[in-house]
XYZ file of C-alpha atoms in Angstrom:
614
model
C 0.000 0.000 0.000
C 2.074 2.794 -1.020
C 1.690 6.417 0.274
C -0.708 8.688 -2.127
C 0.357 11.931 -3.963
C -0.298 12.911 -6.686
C 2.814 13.806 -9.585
C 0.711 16.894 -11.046
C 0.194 19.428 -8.080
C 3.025 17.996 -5.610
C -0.132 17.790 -2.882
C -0.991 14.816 -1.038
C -4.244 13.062 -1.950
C -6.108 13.531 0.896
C -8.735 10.823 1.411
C -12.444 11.845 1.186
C -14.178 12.008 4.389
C -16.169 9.255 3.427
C -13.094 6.899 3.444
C -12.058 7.872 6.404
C -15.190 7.082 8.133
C -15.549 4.297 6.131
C -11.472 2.550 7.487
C -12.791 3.061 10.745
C -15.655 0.219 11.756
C -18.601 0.418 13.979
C -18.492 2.922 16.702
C -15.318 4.144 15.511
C -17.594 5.550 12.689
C -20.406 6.384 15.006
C -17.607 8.552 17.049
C -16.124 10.676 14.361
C -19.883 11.631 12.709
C -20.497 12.903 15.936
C -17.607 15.279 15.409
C -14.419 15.800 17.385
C -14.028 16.179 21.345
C -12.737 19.227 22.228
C -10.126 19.330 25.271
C -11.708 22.050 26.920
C -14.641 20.269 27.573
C -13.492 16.577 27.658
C -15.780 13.971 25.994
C -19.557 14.043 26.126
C -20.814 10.842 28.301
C -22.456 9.640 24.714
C -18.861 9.741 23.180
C -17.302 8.374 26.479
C -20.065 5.335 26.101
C -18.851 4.699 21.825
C -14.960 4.860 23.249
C -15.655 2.523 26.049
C -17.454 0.235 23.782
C -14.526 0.678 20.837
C -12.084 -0.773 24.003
C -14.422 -3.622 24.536
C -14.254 -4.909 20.966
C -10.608 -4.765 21.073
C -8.638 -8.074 20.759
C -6.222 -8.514 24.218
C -3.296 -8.371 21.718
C -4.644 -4.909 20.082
C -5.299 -3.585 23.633
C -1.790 -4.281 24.373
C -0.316 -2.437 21.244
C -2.511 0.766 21.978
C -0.177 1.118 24.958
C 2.944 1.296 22.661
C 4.391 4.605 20.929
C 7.175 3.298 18.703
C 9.927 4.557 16.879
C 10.461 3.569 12.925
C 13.227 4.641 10.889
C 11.786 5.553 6.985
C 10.648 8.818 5.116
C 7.650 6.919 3.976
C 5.170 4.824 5.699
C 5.766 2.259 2.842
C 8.281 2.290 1.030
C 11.270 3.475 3.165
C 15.428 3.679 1.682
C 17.139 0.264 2.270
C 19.062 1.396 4.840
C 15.972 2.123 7.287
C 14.667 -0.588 6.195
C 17.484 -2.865 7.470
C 17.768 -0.790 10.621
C 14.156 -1.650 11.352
C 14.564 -5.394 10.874
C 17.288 -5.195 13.006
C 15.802 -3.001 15.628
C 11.912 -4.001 15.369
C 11.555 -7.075 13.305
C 9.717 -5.416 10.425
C 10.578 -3.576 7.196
C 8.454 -0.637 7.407
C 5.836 1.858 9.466
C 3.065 -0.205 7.667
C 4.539 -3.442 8.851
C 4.731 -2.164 12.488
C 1.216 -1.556 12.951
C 0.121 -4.656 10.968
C 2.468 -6.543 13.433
C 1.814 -4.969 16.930
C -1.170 -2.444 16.571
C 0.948 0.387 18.127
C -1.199 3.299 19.346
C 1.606 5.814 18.842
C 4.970 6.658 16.715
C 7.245 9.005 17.571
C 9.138 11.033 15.056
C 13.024 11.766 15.526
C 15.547 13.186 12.499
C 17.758 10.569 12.908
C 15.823 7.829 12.265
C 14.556 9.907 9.030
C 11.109 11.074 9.723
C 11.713 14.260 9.376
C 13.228 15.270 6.117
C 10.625 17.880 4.744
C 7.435 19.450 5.365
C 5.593 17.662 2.644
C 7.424 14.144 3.262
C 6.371 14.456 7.256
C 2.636 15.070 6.029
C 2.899 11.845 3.086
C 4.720 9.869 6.493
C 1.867 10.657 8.434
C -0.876 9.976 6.286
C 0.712 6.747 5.197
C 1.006 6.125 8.650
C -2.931 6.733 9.388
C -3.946 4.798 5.951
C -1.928 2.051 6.880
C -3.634 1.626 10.165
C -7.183 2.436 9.480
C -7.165 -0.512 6.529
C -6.610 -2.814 9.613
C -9.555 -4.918 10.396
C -10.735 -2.774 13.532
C -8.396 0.030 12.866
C -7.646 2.964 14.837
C -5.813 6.563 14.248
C -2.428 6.887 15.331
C -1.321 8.593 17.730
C 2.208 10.977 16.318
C 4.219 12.669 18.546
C 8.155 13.890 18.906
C 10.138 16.166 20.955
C 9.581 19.607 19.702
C 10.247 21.722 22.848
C 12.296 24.206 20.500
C 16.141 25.118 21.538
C 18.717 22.631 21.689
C 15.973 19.892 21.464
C 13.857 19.908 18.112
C 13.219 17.020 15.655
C 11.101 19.548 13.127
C 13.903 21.462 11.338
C 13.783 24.600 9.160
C 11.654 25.520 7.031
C 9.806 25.119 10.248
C 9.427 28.198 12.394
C 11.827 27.245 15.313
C 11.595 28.998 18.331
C 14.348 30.137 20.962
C 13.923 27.319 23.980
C 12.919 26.992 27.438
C 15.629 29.282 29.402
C 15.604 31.572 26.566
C 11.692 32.216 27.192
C 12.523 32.384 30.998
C 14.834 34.936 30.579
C 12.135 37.170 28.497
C 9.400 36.520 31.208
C 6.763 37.284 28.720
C 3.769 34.531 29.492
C 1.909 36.015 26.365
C 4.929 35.051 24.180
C 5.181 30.997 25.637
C 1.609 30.888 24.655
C 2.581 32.218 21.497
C 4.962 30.072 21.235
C 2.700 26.802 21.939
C 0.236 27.985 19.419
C 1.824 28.547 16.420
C 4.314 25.306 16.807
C 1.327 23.367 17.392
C -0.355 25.089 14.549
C 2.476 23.832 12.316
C 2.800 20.222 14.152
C -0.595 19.536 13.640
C -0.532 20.616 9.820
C 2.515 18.005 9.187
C 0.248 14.941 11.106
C 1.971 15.567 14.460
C -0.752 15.818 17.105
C 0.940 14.733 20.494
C 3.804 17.356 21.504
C 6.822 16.209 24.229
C 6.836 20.092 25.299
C 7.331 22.050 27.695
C 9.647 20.835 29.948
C 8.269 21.665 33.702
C 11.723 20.609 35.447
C 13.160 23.724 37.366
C 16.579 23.551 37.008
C 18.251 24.740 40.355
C 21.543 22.916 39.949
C 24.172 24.654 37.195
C 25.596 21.371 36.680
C 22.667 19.095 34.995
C 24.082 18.085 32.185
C 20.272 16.352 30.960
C 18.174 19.842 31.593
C 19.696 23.035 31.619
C 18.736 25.451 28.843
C 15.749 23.008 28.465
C 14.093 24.520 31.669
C 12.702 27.617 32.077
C 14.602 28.447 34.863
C 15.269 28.370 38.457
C 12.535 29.777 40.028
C 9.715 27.594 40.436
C 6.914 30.007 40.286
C 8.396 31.538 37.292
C 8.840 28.380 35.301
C 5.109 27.427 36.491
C 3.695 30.953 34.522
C 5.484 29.767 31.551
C 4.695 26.131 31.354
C 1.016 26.726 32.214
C 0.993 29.348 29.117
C 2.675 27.175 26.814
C 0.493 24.464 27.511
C -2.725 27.038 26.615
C -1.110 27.602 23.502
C -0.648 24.127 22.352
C -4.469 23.574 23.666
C -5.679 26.186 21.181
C -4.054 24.825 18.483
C -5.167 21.458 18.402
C -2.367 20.083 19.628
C -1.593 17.699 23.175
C 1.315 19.284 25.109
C 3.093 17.020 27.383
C 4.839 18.719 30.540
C 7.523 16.466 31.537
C 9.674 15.093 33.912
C 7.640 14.151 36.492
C 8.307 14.359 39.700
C 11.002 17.000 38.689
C 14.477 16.056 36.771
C 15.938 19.841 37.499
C 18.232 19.002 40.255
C 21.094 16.255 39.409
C 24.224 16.451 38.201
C 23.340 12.745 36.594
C 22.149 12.240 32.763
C 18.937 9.988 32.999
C 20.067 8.653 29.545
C 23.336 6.944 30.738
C 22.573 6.403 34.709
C 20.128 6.340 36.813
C 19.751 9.772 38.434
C 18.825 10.516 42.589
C 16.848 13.576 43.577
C 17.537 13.979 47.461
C 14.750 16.527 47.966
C 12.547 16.501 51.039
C 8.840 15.962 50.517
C 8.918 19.658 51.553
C 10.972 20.899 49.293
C 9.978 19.072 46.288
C 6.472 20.411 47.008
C 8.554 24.163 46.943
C 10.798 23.514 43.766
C 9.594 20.723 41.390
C 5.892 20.349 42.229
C 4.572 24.236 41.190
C 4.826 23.791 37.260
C 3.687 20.614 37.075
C 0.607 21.382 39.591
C 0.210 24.597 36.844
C 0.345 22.563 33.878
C -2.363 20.361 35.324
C -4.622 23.300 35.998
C -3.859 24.683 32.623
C -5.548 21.280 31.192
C -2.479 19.645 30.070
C -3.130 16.357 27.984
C 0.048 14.616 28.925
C 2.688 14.005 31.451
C 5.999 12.393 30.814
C 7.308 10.729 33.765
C 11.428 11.126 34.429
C 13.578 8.067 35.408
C 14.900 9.324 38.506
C 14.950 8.342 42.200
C 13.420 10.251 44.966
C 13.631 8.532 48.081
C 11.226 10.995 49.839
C 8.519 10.147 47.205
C 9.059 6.436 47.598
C 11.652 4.547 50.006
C 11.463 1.623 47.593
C 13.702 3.804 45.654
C 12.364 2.728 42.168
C 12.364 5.198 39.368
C 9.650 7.310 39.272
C 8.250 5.937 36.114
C 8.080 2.798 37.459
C 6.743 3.967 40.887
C 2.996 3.347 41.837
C 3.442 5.725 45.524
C 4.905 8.324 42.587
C 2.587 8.334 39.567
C -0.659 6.944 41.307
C -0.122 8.311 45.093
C 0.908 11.485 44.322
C 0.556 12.032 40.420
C -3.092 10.718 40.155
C -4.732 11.087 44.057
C -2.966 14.262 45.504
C -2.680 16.133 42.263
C -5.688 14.683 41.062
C -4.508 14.347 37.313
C -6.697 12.125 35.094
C -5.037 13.025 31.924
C -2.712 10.788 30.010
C 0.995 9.909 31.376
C 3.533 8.802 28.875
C 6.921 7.535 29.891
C 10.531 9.181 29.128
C 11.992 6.785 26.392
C 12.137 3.416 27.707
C 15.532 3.042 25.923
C 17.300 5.131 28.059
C 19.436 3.486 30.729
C 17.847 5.130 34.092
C 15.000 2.939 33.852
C 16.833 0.033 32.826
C 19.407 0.104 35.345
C 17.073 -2.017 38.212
C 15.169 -3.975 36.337
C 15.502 -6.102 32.806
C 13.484 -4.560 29.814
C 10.537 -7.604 30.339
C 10.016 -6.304 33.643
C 10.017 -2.539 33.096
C 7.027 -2.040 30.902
C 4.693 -4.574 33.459
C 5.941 -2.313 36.230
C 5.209 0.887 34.649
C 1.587 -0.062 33.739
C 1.137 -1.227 37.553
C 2.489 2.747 38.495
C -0.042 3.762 36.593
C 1.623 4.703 33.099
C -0.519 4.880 30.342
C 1.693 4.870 27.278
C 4.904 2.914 27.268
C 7.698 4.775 24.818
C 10.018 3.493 22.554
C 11.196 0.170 24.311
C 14.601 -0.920 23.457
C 12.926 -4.102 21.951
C 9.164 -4.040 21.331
C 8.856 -7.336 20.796
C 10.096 -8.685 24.311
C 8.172 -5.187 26.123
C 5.259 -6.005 23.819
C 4.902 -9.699 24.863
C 6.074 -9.002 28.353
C 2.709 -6.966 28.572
C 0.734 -9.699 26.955
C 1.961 -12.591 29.545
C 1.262 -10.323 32.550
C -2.099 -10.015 31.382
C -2.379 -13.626 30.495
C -0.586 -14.779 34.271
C -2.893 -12.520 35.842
C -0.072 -9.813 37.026
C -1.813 -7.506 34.940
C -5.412 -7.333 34.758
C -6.892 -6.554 31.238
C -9.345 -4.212 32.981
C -5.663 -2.549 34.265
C -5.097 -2.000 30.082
C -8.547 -0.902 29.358
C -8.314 2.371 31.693
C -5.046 3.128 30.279
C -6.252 2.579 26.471
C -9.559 4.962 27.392
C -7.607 7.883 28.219
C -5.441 7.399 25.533
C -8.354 7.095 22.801
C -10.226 10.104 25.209
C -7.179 11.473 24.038
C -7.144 10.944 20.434
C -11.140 11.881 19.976
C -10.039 15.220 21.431
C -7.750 15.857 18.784
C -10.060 15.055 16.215
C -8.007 11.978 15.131
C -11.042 10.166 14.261
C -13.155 12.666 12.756
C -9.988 13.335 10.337
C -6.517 12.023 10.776
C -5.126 13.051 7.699
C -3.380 16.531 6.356
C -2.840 18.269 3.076
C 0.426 19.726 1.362
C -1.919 22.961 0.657
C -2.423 22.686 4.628
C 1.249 22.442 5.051
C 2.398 25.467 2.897
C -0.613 27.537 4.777
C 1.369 26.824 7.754
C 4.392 26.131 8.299
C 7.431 28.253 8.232
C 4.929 31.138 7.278
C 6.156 34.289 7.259
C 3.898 35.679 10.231
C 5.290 32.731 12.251
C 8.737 33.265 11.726
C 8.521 37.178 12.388
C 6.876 36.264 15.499
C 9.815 33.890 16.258
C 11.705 36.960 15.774
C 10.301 39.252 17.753
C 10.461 36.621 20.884
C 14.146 35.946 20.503
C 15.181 39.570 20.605
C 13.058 40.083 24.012
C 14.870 37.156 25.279
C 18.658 38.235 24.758
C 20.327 39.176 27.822
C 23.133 40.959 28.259
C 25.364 40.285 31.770
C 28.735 42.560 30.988
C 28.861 45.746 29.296
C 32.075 47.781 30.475
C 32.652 50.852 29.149
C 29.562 50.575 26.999
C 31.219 48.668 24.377
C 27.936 47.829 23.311
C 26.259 48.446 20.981
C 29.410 47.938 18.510
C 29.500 51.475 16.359
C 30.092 50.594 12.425
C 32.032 53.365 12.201
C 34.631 52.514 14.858
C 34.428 48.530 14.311
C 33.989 48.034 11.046
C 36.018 45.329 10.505
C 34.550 41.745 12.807
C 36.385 38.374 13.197
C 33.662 36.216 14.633
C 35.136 33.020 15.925
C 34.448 30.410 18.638
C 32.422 27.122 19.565
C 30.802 25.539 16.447
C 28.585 22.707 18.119
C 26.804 20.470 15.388
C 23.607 22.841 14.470
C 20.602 22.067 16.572
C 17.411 21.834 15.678
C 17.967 21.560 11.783
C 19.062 25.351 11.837
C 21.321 25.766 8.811
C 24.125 27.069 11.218
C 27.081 27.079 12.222
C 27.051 29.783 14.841
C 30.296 31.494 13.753
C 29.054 31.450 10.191
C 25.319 33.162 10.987
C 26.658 35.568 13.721
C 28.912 36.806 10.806
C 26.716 36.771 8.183
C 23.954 38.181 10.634
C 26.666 41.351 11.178
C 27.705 41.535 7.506
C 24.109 42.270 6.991
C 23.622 44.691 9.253
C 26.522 46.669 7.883
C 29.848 45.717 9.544
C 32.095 43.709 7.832
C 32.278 40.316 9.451
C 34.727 37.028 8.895
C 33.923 33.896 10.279
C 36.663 31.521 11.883
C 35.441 28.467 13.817
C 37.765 27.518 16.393
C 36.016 24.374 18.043
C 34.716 23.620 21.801
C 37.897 22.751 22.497
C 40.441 24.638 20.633
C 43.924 23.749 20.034
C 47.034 25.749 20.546
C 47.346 25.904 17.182
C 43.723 26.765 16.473
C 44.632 29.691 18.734
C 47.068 31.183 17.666
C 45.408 31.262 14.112
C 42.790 33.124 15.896
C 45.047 35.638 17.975
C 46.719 36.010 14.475
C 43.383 36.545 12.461
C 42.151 39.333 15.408
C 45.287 41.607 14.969
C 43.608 42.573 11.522
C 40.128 43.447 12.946
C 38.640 46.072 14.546
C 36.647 44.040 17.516
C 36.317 40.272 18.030
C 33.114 38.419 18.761
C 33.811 34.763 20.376
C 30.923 32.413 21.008
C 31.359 30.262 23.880
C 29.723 26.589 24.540
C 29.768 25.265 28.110
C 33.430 26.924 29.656
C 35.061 25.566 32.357
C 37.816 26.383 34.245
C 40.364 24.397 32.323
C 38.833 24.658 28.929
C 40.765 25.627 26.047
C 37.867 27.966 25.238
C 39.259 29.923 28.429
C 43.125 29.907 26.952
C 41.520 31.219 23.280
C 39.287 33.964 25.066
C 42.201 35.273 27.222
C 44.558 35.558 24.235
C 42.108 37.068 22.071
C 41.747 39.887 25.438
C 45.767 39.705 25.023
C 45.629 41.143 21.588
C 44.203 44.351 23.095
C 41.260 44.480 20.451
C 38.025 44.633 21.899
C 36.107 41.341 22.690
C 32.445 40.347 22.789
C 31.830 37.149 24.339
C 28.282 35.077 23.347
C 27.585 32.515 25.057
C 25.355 30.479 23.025
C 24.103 27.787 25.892
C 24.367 27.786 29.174
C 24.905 31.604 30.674
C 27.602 30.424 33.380
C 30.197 30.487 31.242
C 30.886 34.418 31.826
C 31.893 33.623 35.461
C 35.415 32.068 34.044
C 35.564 35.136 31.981
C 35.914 37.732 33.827
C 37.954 39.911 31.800
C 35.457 39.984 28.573
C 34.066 43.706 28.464
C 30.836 42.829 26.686
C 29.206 39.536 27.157
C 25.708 38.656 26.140
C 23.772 35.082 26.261
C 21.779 33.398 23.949
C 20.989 30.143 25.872
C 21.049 28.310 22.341
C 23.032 28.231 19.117
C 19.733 28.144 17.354
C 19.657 30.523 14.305
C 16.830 32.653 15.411
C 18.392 33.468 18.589
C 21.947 34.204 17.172
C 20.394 36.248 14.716
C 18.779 38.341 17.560
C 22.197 38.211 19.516
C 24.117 39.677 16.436
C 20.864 42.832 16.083
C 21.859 43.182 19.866
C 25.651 43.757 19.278
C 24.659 45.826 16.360
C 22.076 48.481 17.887
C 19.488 47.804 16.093
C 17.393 46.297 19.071
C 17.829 46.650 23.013
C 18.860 43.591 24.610
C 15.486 42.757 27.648
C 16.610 39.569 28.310
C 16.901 38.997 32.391
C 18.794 35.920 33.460
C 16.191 33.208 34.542
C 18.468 31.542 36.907
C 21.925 32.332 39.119
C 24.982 32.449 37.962
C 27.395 31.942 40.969
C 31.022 32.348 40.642
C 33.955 30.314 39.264
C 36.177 30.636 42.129
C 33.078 30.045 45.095
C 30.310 28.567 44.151
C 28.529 29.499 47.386
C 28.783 33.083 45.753
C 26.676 34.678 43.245
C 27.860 36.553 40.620
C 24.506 37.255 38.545
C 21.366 36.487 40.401
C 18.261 35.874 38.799
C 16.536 38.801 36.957
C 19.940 40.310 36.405
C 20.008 41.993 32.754
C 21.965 45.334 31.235
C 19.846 47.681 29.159
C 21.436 50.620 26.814
């Protein structure tokens, strides 16, 4: 069954509503002619009553792969390049998207870049509606349920010609609540027009320790009322457009110097304090109506002495999660791949234990066929009871009907140009990223740089593989940024970890400019970055420092007259870091979380809501 499109107008042939009602049998039918569920109300009892009775036709084995959300490598939901297709025989057991949900029924698939999903506009939107053809010709076929991890930033799987937004700490540090719901709506706006209706954004984890190495820019900051505005707002604005925001990691992954993807992490908050730091976004994203929580593979003893993860925790997710915070809404897990929730228990057991937390949708498994049948056997041994699966798969197809999945699952090229990367979008995208760039040093007001004095720019420093799909690098769009804006700017990328030879080209290449601008990724105290910055200093011409993640890195710079932060090495927000240095708009960034200094950590340098103005 390969995808449709049609060779004359480039557009996707778009079934007829009549097909789709017709793929989908029986109450399925009866569901979508009654039109879709919208979140803000929730489902109608008569709708509940045709969802409940779509769950009790179900086979075990179908109700089982409704818990699933899957990765698949392959552009197409068909007819995939060899290479994807081999990787998903070796990873899956099955050639293609088609094949998967032929195989295991999977309620969900997750798109990432890597695996190829996400080439194009118009090849996400043929992916998707192969995806929803190929499962709705299923006897007893359902919609699928797409999602990916969109939060914008460092972490986006949608690349340009998208609109991509600055991230999480960025936002924080322009405070504007108006602009995260901005932010939620149009993304959604263009998620939903390439097939994408389940969103793994925003991330509610307040991040009150410098070191994370797994959150960071990805929060909003450290102040837990703060990041609560911001989440709650971006979750209205993925609400309005159609879209199901998922606030994750829950019970709070903001404090640990461990990566969740390689270890398993410990949070050694008190019940008190995680109701002070972690608990006030999350509680705000509920209120705001949130459709989804991700759950984090940590450990917090206070939460549960058994210390399990928390994804696999029933005192977490059901105790707390479902009774205290009263959240009925659907709760996904972080990537079951990832080694934090692998680290007590084998990958047959992890799956069973998350559904008896109360999880209700089990993510990419390191082997879906051994998760997969674990589920089945703890159903069929009586560990797991099937009326255990059926309240998970209701909230998930409660889920589904309010994103109008089976009233109309499919999208439209026309639908895609309408949308995204439009040229309203990416002005707005603009506008947000120049009210979020903050700058921390300004000595002797060597900002904004004059044109007339520093004419002449070398532009070198950290060149980090491009996030995002943003055409980067960041030397090469700060100095083509500046160029356009009048200076005359060179680009020389000198690494994250520079050489002394590297430096010295550098020191060599200043002596013929007028100023220097140096990004900076992640400096520490005995990073080469450090020797290349103070050489540059050396050389007497005047240096702007950008730090293009994490804002601490101006504490082991001390001596940098101008610094400004960008909190990602995203295009839009360089671009807006390179109008700052220019003039031609005011940096009203604040920092959105401490920066303490190099030589006492105790110490703060920068406190929060620190920010220079001209």
């Amino acid at each position: 069954m390969p995808d449709s499109s049609t060779g004359s107008t480039g557009s996707t042939a778009r079934p007829s509503r009549r097909s789709v009602l017709t793929a989908t049998a029986g109450v399925t039918t009866a569901l979508a002619a009654g039109g879709a569920v919208h979140a803000a109300t929730g489902p109608s009892a008569h709708d509940d009553r045709r969802l409940r009775a779509l769950v009790s036709r179900m086979t075990l084995e179908e109700k089982v792969g409704q818990l699933f959300v899957m990765r698949v490598h392959g552009h197409s939901a068909t007819d995939p390049d060899r290479a994807d297709i081999d990787a998903n025989l070796e990873e899956i057991g099955v050639r293609t998207a088609a094949e998967l949900l032929a195989r295991y029924r999977v309620g969900g698939i997750i798109y990432f870049s890597w695996a190829h999903n996400t080439r194009d506009p118009h090849q996400i939107a043929d992916l998707s509606n192969g995806i929803q053809k190929a499962s709705l010709g299923l006897e007893r076929g359902l919609p699928v349920l797409i999602s990916t991890d969109q939060e914008h930033g460092v972490v986006a799987r949608v690349g340009a010609p998208a609109t991509l937004f600055p991230g999480a700490m960025a936002v924080g540090a322009g405070r504007s609540r108006s602009d995260a719901r901005a932010l939620g709506r149009i993304a959604g706006r263009e998620l939903r027009a390439l097939g994408i209706r389940q969103n793994y954004s925003p991330v509610a984890d307040v991040n009150v320790d410098p070191a994370n190495p797994v959150i960071g820019v990805r929060s909003f900051g450290s102040d837990p009322e703060a990041v609560a505005g911001l989440v709650a707002a971006e979750v209205r604005g993925y609400e309005s457009s159609g879209v199901a925001s998922t606030a994750k990691h829950f019970p709070g992954h903001g404090d640990t110097i461990t990566d969740s993807h390689a270890e398993l992490p410990y949070i050694h908050h008190t019940r008190e304090q995680w109701g002070e730091l972690d608990a006030p976004p999350f509680r705000a994203a509920i209120d705001a109506g949130v459709d989804s929580l991700m759950t984090a593979h940590i450990v917090v003893p206070a939460l549960d002495a058994s210390e399990d993860p928390a994804t696999l925790s029933r005192p977490i997710l059901t105790g707390i999660l479902r009774e205290e915070l009263g959240y009925d809404g659907v709760v996904v897990t972080d990537s079951l791949g990832m080694e934090g929730v692998r680290t007590k228990y084998g990958d047959d057991r992890v799956p069973v234990l998350a559904l008896r937390a109360g999880v209700d949708q089990l993510l990419n498994p390191p082997s879906l066929d051994v998760a997969w049948n674990a589920v089945l056997n703890a159903v069929r041994d009586g560990e797991l009871t099937e009326s255990r699966l059926d309240e998970s798969i209701l909230r998930v197809l409660r889920l589904k009907a309010r994103l109008g999945l089976f009233e109309d699952p499919y999208v439209s090229h026309a639908g895609v140009d309408r949308a995204v990367g439009a040229r309203a979008h990416l002005a707005a995208a603009d506008r947000i990223a120049e009210r979020t760039t903050t700058l921390l040093v300004n000595e002797g007001g060597l900002l904004p740089l004059s044109r007339r004095r520093h004419p002449g720019l070398l532009v070198v420093g950290a060149d980090p593989a491009s996030p995002s799909g943003t055409t980067g690098p960041p030397t090469g769009v700060l100095a083509d940024t500046l160029t356009e804006l009048g200076f005359t700017a060179t680009a020389l990328s000198t690494g994250t970890a520079p050489s002394a030879a590297t430096v010295a080209e550098a020191v060599a290449a200043a002596r013929d400019a007028d100023a220097v601008v140096v990004g900076t990724y992640n400096v520490s105290a005995t990073s080469s970055q450090k020797t290349l910055v103070e050489q540059l200093l050396a050389t007497g011409k005047p240096v702007v420092a950008v730090a293009i993640r994490n804002p601490y890195d101006v504490a082991h710079l001390p001596g940098v007259a101008a610094y400004v932060a960008t909190y990602s090495w995203t295009d839009v927000e360089l671009r807006a870091a390179a109008r700052v240095i220019a003039g031609r708009v005011h940096p009203r960034g604040t920092l959105p979380v401490p920066v303490q200094r190099a030589d006492g950590p105790a110490a703060v340098l920068y406190p929060v809501g620190h920010g220079l103005r001209y």
